[in-house]
mmCIF file of C-alpha atoms and ligand atoms in Angstrom:
data_model
loop_
_atom_site.group_PDB
_atom_site.id
_atom_site.type_symbol
_atom_site.label_atom_id
_atom_site.label_comp_id
_atom_site.label_asym_id
_atom_site.label_seq_id
_atom_site.Cartn_x
_atom_site.Cartn_y
_atom_site.Cartn_z
ATOM 1 C CA MET A 1 56.675 193.106 133.178
ATOM 2 C CA GLN A 2 56.258 196.860 132.703
ATOM 3 C CA ASN A 3 54.931 199.681 134.853
ATOM 4 C CA ASN A 4 54.664 202.971 132.833
ATOM 5 C CA PHE A 5 54.221 206.135 134.325
ATOM 6 C CA GLN A 6 52.470 208.308 132.144
ATOM 7 C CA ARG A 7 51.967 212.166 131.609
ATOM 8 C CA HIS A 8 50.002 214.253 129.327
ATOM 9 C CA ASP A 9 52.264 217.112 127.280
ATOM 10 C CA ARG A 10 49.455 219.262 124.996
ATOM 11 C CA GLY A 11 47.444 216.043 124.970
ATOM 12 C CA GLU A 12 49.857 213.576 123.787
ATOM 13 C CA LYS A 13 50.640 210.573 126.294
ATOM 14 C CA ARG A 14 54.383 209.977 126.792
ATOM 15 C CA GLU A 15 56.632 207.993 128.956
ATOM 16 C CA SER A 16 57.883 209.660 131.431
ATOM 17 C CA ASN A 17 59.399 207.200 133.663
ATOM 18 C CA GLN A 18 59.659 203.577 133.181
ATOM 19 C CA MET A 19 60.284 200.785 135.543
ATOM 20 C CA VAL A 20 60.946 197.029 134.479
ATOM 21 C CA PHE A 21 60.495 194.534 136.738
ATOM 22 C CA GLY A 22 62.256 190.768 136.484
ATOM 23 C CA ILE A 23 65.668 189.391 135.096
ATOM 24 C CA ARG A 24 64.232 188.352 131.822
ATOM 25 C CA ALA A 25 62.338 191.777 131.194
ATOM 26 C CA VAL A 26 65.503 193.623 132.278
ATOM 27 C CA ILE A 27 67.345 191.453 129.841
ATOM 28 C CA GLU A 28 64.732 192.079 127.159
ATOM 29 C CA ALA A 29 65.138 196.202 127.484
ATOM 30 C CA ILE A 30 68.999 195.538 127.421
ATOM 31 C CA ASP A 31 68.850 193.765 124.276
ATOM 32 C CA SER A 32 66.549 196.145 122.933
ATOM 33 C CA GLY A 33 68.774 199.096 123.105
ATOM 34 C CA LYS A 34 66.895 200.825 125.978
ATOM 35 C CA GLU A 35 68.876 203.201 128.163
ATOM 36 C CA ILE A 36 68.878 202.026 131.509
ATOM 37 C CA GLU A 37 69.230 205.198 134.134
ATOM 38 C CA SER A 38 69.454 202.908 137.386
ATOM 39 C CA LEU A 39 69.368 199.043 138.130
ATOM 40 C CA PHE A 40 69.041 197.772 141.339
ATOM 41 C CA ILE A 41 69.753 193.995 142.136
ATOM 42 C CA GLN A 42 69.046 192.017 145.162
ATOM 43 C CA ARG A 43 72.107 191.145 147.704
ATOM 44 C CA GLY A 44 73.176 187.636 147.230
ATOM 45 C CA ILE A 45 71.000 186.627 144.422
ATOM 46 C CA SER A 46 72.226 183.945 142.241
ATOM 47 C CA GLY A 47 71.059 181.085 139.474
ATOM 48 C CA SER A 48 71.720 180.974 135.475
ATOM 49 C CA LEU A 49 69.490 183.725 134.216
ATOM 50 C CA PHE A 50 70.953 186.145 136.916
ATOM 51 C CA LEU A 51 74.706 185.285 135.448
ATOM 52 C CA GLU A 52 73.086 185.818 131.545
ATOM 53 C CA LEU A 53 72.171 189.378 132.955
ATOM 54 C CA LYS A 54 75.283 189.920 134.754
ATOM 55 C CA SER A 55 77.523 189.047 131.645
ATOM 56 C CA LEU A 56 75.083 191.256 129.562
ATOM 57 C CA LEU A 57 75.679 194.461 132.021
ATOM 58 C CA LYS A 58 79.247 193.733 131.565
ATOM 59 C CA GLU A 59 79.257 193.518 127.710
ATOM 60 C CA HIS A 60 77.235 197.112 128.035
ATOM 61 C CA GLY A 61 79.798 198.687 130.718
ATOM 62 C CA LEU A 62 76.584 198.884 132.738
ATOM 63 C CA SER A 63 76.803 199.064 136.665
ATOM 64 C CA TYR A 64 73.849 198.470 139.409
ATOM 65 C CA GLN A 65 73.517 198.682 142.844
ATOM 66 C CA GLN A 66 73.041 195.851 145.081
ATOM 67 C CA VAL A 67 70.386 196.208 147.379
ATOM 68 C CA PRO A 68 68.333 194.422 150.177
ATOM 69 C CA ILE A 69 65.433 192.764 149.092
ATOM 70 C CA GLU A 70 63.206 194.940 151.417
ATOM 71 C CA LYS A 71 64.207 197.935 149.432
ATOM 72 C CA LEU A 72 63.075 196.313 146.087
ATOM 73 C CA ASN A 73 59.799 195.004 147.906
ATOM 74 C CA ARG A 74 59.295 199.363 148.663
ATOM 75 C CA ILE A 75 59.485 200.205 145.192
ATOM 76 C CA THR A 76 57.020 197.318 144.064
ATOM 77 C CA ARG A 77 54.875 194.764 145.282
ATOM 78 C CA LYS A 78 54.924 193.053 141.809
ATOM 79 C CA ASN A 79 57.070 189.907 141.419
ATOM 80 C CA HIS A 80 60.583 191.581 140.766
ATOM 81 C CA GLN A 81 62.610 188.482 140.723
ATOM 82 C CA GLY A 82 65.431 190.694 142.535
ATOM 83 C CA VAL A 83 65.960 192.922 139.715
ATOM 84 C CA ILE A 84 64.446 196.247 139.106
ATOM 85 C CA ALA A 85 65.603 198.773 136.100
ATOM 86 C CA VAL A 86 64.442 202.563 135.966
ATOM 87 C CA ILE A 87 64.550 203.175 131.792
ATOM 88 C CA SER A 88 65.649 206.734 130.635
ATOM 89 C CA PRO A 89 62.312 208.407 129.535
ATOM 90 C CA ILE A 90 64.510 210.235 126.881
ATOM 91 C CA ILE A 91 66.733 208.566 123.949
ATOM 92 C CA TYR A 92 70.425 209.917 124.160
ATOM 93 C CA GLN A 93 72.139 211.319 121.305
ATOM 94 C CA HIS A 94 76.093 211.703 120.323
ATOM 95 C CA ILE A 95 76.979 215.029 119.301
ATOM 96 C CA GLU A 96 79.297 213.212 116.630
ATOM 97 C CA ASP A 97 76.309 211.766 114.704
ATOM 98 C CA LEU A 98 74.161 215.407 115.404
ATOM 99 C CA LEU A 99 76.459 217.655 114.398
ATOM 100 C CA PRO A 100 76.517 217.024 110.612
ATOM 101 C CA SER A 101 72.677 217.470 110.692
ATOM 102 C CA ILE A 102 73.039 221.326 112.198
ATOM 103 C CA TYR A 103 75.098 222.011 109.465
ATOM 104 C CA GLU A 104 73.152 220.527 106.547
ATOM 105 C CA LYS A 105 70.091 222.647 107.911
ATOM 106 C CA GLY A 106 72.487 225.724 107.310
ATOM 107 C CA GLU A 107 72.410 226.450 110.791
ATOM 108 C CA THR A 108 75.777 227.598 113.012
ATOM 109 C CA PRO A 109 76.021 225.288 115.923
ATOM 110 C CA LEU A 110 75.038 226.727 119.309
ATOM 111 C CA LEU A 111 75.927 224.003 122.121
ATOM 112 C CA LEU A 112 75.831 223.386 125.680
ATOM 113 C CA MET A 113 77.675 221.673 127.820
ATOM 114 C CA LEU A 114 76.710 220.786 131.486
ATOM 115 C CA ASP A 115 80.155 219.910 133.264
ATOM 116 C CA GLY A 116 78.512 217.635 136.248
ATOM 117 C CA VAL A 117 75.550 219.711 136.963
ATOM 118 C CA THR A 118 73.552 217.617 139.208
ATOM 119 C CA ASP A 119 70.372 219.031 140.344
ATOM 120 C CA VAL A 120 67.614 217.756 138.694
ATOM 121 C CA ARG A 121 65.635 221.122 138.674
ATOM 122 C CA ASN A 122 68.484 222.994 137.563
ATOM 123 C CA MET A 123 69.103 220.738 134.534
ATOM 124 C CA GLY A 124 65.403 221.081 133.669
ATOM 125 C CA ALA A 125 65.679 224.656 133.982
ATOM 126 C CA ILE A 126 68.445 224.855 131.939
ATOM 127 C CA ALA A 127 67.061 222.569 128.939
ATOM 128 C CA ARG A 128 63.724 224.809 129.131
ATOM 129 C CA THR A 129 66.021 228.013 128.377
ATOM 130 C CA ALA A 130 68.319 226.327 125.986
ATOM 131 C CA GLU A 131 65.248 224.894 124.015
ATOM 132 C CA CYS A 132 63.264 228.212 124.201
ATOM 133 C CA ALA A 133 66.563 229.988 122.617
ATOM 134 C CA GLY A 134 66.720 227.238 119.716
ATOM 135 C CA VAL A 135 70.416 225.796 121.340
ATOM 136 C CA HIS A 136 70.913 223.059 119.230
ATOM 137 C CA ALA A 137 72.213 220.273 121.670
ATOM 138 C CA ILE A 138 73.039 219.986 125.318
ATOM 139 C CA ILE A 139 75.991 217.802 126.350
ATOM 140 C CA VAL A 140 76.446 215.840 129.655
ATOM 141 C CA PRO A 141 78.704 213.329 131.086
ATOM 142 C CA LYS A 142 77.401 209.713 131.498
ATOM 143 C CA LYS A 143 78.866 209.828 135.232
ATOM 144 C CA GLY A 144 77.894 212.350 137.516
ATOM 145 C CA SER A 145 75.162 214.614 136.069
ATOM 146 C CA ALA A 146 71.431 214.806 137.029
ATOM 147 C CA GLU A 147 69.259 212.190 136.258
ATOM 148 C CA ILE A 148 66.537 213.177 133.567
ATOM 149 C CA ASN A 149 63.756 211.676 135.544
ATOM 150 C CA PRO A 150 60.119 213.107 135.886
ATOM 151 C CA ASP A 151 60.883 215.817 138.112
ATOM 152 C CA ALA A 152 63.803 217.289 135.759
ATOM 153 C CA ILE A 153 61.271 217.010 132.770
ATOM 154 C CA LYS A 154 58.616 218.648 134.549
ATOM 155 C CA THR A 155 60.895 221.653 135.479
ATOM 156 C CA SER A 156 61.884 221.750 132.040
ATOM 157 C CA ALA A 157 58.145 222.238 130.681
ATOM 158 C CA GLY A 158 58.581 219.111 128.449
ATOM 159 C CA ALA A 159 61.775 220.693 126.758
ATOM 160 C CA LEU A 160 63.874 217.433 127.486
ATOM 161 C CA TYR A 161 61.517 215.677 125.008
ATOM 162 C CA LYS A 162 62.487 218.318 122.278
ATOM 163 C CA ILE A 163 65.936 219.235 122.517
ATOM 164 C CA PRO A 164 68.519 216.799 121.549
ATOM 165 C CA VAL A 165 70.308 215.414 125.022
ATOM 166 C CA CYS A 166 73.840 214.010 123.821
ATOM 167 C CA ARG A 167 75.518 211.659 126.770
ATOM 168 C CA GLU A 168 79.092 211.429 126.439
ATOM 169 C CA ASP A 169 81.864 209.288 128.276
ATOM 170 C CA SER A 170 84.121 211.919 128.535
ATOM 171 C CA LEU A 171 83.831 215.536 128.443
ATOM 172 C CA GLY A 172 87.547 216.264 127.699
ATOM 173 C CA LYS A 173 87.297 214.001 124.706
ATOM 174 C CA THR A 174 84.103 215.728 123.571
ATOM 175 C CA GLY A 175 85.661 218.969 123.986
ATOM 176 C CA ARG A 176 88.746 217.940 121.700
ATOM 177 C CA PHE A 177 86.355 216.905 119.002
ATOM 178 C CA LEU A 178 84.389 220.146 119.101
ATOM 179 C CA ILE A 179 87.693 221.913 118.819
ATOM 180 C CA GLU A 180 88.565 219.920 116.052
ATOM 181 C CA SER A 181 85.173 220.615 114.281
ATOM 182 C CA GLY A 182 85.997 224.090 114.638
ATOM 183 C CA ILE A 183 83.590 224.806 117.487
ATOM 184 C CA GLN A 184 85.108 227.150 120.115
ATOM 185 C CA LEU A 185 84.480 226.690 123.741
ATOM 186 C CA VAL A 186 83.489 229.232 125.760
ATOM 187 C CA VAL A 187 83.431 228.407 129.657
ATOM 188 C CA SER A 188 80.946 230.248 131.747
ATOM 189 C CA THR A 189 82.851 231.087 135.104
ATOM 190 C CA GLU A 190 82.854 233.394 137.668
ATOM 191 C CA LYS A 191 86.599 232.935 138.243
ATOM 192 C CA THR A 192 87.654 235.332 135.482
ATOM 193 C CA LYS A 193 88.172 238.956 134.766
ATOM 194 C CA ASP A 194 87.276 238.400 131.080
ATOM 195 C CA SER A 195 83.218 239.576 130.279
ATOM 196 C CA VAL A 196 80.639 237.490 128.826
ATOM 197 C CA TYR A 197 79.585 240.431 127.175
ATOM 198 C CA ASP A 198 82.997 240.767 125.268
ATOM 199 C CA VAL A 199 82.943 237.124 123.560
ATOM 200 C CA ASP A 200 82.134 236.694 120.305
ATOM 201 C CA TYR A 201 79.342 234.163 119.487
ATOM 202 C CA SER A 202 78.773 234.443 116.076
ATOM 203 C CA GLY A 203 80.758 231.246 114.861
ATOM 204 C CA PRO A 204 80.256 227.826 116.252
ATOM 205 C CA THR A 205 79.905 227.685 119.782
ATOM 206 C CA CYS A 206 79.941 225.912 122.596
ATOM 207 C CA ILE A 207 79.138 227.147 126.154
ATOM 208 C CA ILE A 208 80.078 225.061 129.147
ATOM 209 C CA MET A 209 78.784 225.443 132.396
ATOM 210 C CA GLY A 210 80.075 223.838 135.780
ATOM 211 C CA ALA A 211 78.900 221.896 138.355
ATOM 212 C CA GLU A 212 76.808 223.331 141.213
ATOM 213 C CA ASP A 213 79.713 222.614 143.872
ATOM 214 C CA VAL A 214 82.787 222.991 141.922
ATOM 215 C CA GLY A 215 82.418 224.515 138.784
ATOM 216 C CA VAL A 216 84.265 223.710 135.507
ATOM 217 C CA SER A 217 86.984 220.974 135.453
ATOM 218 C CA ASP A 218 90.313 222.165 135.091
ATOM 219 C CA ASP A 219 90.561 220.119 132.006
ATOM 220 C CA LEU A 220 87.598 221.631 130.068
ATOM 221 C CA ILE A 221 89.343 225.433 131.431
ATOM 222 C CA ARG A 222 92.570 224.250 129.848
ATOM 223 C CA ILE A 223 91.482 223.388 126.437
ATOM 224 C CA SER A 224 88.650 225.956 126.250
ATOM 225 C CA ASP A 225 89.067 229.287 123.881
ATOM 226 C CA LYS A 226 87.792 231.361 126.093
ATOM 227 C CA LEU A 227 86.188 232.389 129.621
ATOM 228 C CA ALA A 228 83.282 234.374 130.357
ATOM 229 C CA LYS A 229 82.149 236.025 133.321
ATOM 230 C CA ILE A 230 78.883 237.424 134.130
ATOM 231 C CA PRO A 231 79.295 240.595 135.931
ATOM 232 C CA MET A 232 78.646 240.468 139.818
ATOM 233 C CA TYR A 233 78.234 243.465 142.281
ATOM 234 C CA GLY A 234 77.209 241.768 145.469
ATOM 235 C CA GLU A 235 78.835 239.726 148.210
ATOM 236 C CA ILE A 236 77.915 236.166 146.943
ATOM 237 C CA GLY A 237 80.713 234.475 145.313
ATOM 238 C CA SER A 238 78.396 232.883 142.145
ATOM 239 C CA LEU A 239 75.086 232.991 140.728
ATOM 240 C CA ASN A 240 72.794 229.745 140.244
ATOM 241 C CA VAL A 241 74.266 227.768 137.144
ATOM 242 C CA SER A 242 70.684 227.774 135.391
ATOM 243 C CA VAL A 243 70.595 231.572 135.663
ATOM 244 C CA SER A 244 74.156 231.714 134.461
ATOM 245 C CA ALA A 245 73.084 229.739 131.496
ATOM 246 C CA ALA A 246 70.167 231.778 130.678
ATOM 247 C CA VAL A 247 72.517 234.937 130.861
ATOM 248 C CA VAL A 248 75.553 233.584 128.770
ATOM 249 C CA ILE A 249 72.884 231.933 126.053
ATOM 250 C CA TYR A 250 70.522 234.782 125.424
ATOM 251 C CA GLU A 251 73.945 237.452 125.390
ATOM 252 C CA ALA A 252 74.747 234.848 122.391
ATOM 253 C CA ILE A 253 71.386 234.647 120.994
ATOM 254 C CA ARG A 254 71.348 238.534 121.051
ATOM 255 C CA GLN A 255 74.552 239.059 119.106
ATOM 256 C CA ARG A 256 73.471 236.241 116.706
ATOM 257 C CA ALA A 257 70.264 238.043 116.021
ATOM 258 C CA LEU A 258 71.790 241.669 115.988
ATOM 259 C CA GLY A 259 74.168 240.185 113.468
ATOM 260 C CA ILE A 260 77.301 241.115 115.560
HETATM 261 C C1 SAM B 1 77.120 227.614 141.673
HETATM 262 S S1 SAM B 1 78.114 227.883 140.249
HETATM 263 C C2 SAM B 1 79.896 227.156 140.775
HETATM 264 C C3 SAM B 1 80.500 227.574 141.688
HETATM 265 C C4 SAM B 1 81.473 226.969 142.729
HETATM 266 N N1 SAM B 1 81.695 227.447 143.680
HETATM 267 C C5 SAM B 1 82.983 226.967 141.743
HETATM 268 O O1 SAM B 1 84.083 226.724 142.556
HETATM 269 O O2 SAM B 1 82.780 227.005 140.680
HETATM 270 C C6 SAM B 1 77.842 226.967 139.041
HETATM 271 C C7 SAM B 1 78.274 227.333 137.582
HETATM 272 O O3 SAM B 1 77.483 228.499 137.099
HETATM 273 C C8 SAM B 1 78.170 229.292 136.473
HETATM 274 N N2 SAM B 1 78.219 230.743 137.038
HETATM 275 C C9 SAM B 1 78.348 231.189 138.170
HETATM 276 N N3 SAM B 1 78.442 232.003 138.752
HETATM 277 C C10 SAM B 1 78.608 232.946 137.439
HETATM 278 C C11 SAM B 1 79.364 233.765 136.830
HETATM 279 N N4 SAM B 1 79.145 235.310 137.576
HETATM 280 N N5 SAM B 1 80.101 234.255 135.435
HETATM 281 C C12 SAM B 1 79.519 232.934 134.877
HETATM 282 N N6 SAM B 1 79.355 232.105 135.046
HETATM 283 C C13 SAM B 1 78.938 231.467 136.260
HETATM 284 C C14 SAM B 1 79.437 228.665 136.135
HETATM 285 O O4 SAM B 1 79.458 228.058 134.793
HETATM 286 C C15 SAM B 1 79.393 227.900 137.116
HETATM 287 O O5 SAM B 1 80.662 226.529 136.881
#
């Protein structure tokens, strides 16, 4: 049983968020490779079909929230059989698979890694800037990142449908993979004296932006090639992450356009 909330984008009908109700329907969604964004299961549910679902979740490493039936009834009046899944409206990719196609086009990778950006509007605004600037992909962690939901998509003006989003298990591992692939890691952070304008972005580059609360993880800072600070002259300690992303991305674009 499916319920599609659809939006219109340049006359095209697109899926923006999709809920799947019922155990069998959720099993089919997982089997067909759909990305489960969140999964709600009624507390105390049992039965052979549910056991089948549970083992499938284990096999795919998917987590779920156990909730009272009242919560499920508030989500839908349809017969949910104690299980509701929210399916991702976008298809996530992996940077390992994507990287060769960037080189094949003769382009120099410009990537953006978001280390725990959790605000959906920041995510949307960053995706919009990245898409407009021609960034090749956004990399996010599987856990601890903003959900790509209708609010994020709306704020992105549809950019989240256009720019590849790579969802990776570990950003540390992905960072190491990028280094091995000859891509420099540039951490955008207010916690350095090194200016964002002194970094050379002409080679393959991944710009790393930090979480709204704690910034970029120590692990990523440790392995990164450069730290880059946008100068600040006021009293507030940091800029908004989406504003910062725009400044750093456009410095990279400016340098590349001028052949600096
Ligand atoms: C709101 S800030 C995080 C501040 C947080 N209190 C911290 O401890 O890092 C979110 C992200 O925006 C970026 N950012 C904010 N101000 C910046 C600046 N002046 N220069 C470069 N990046 C900045 C960084 O990537 C930072 O991790």
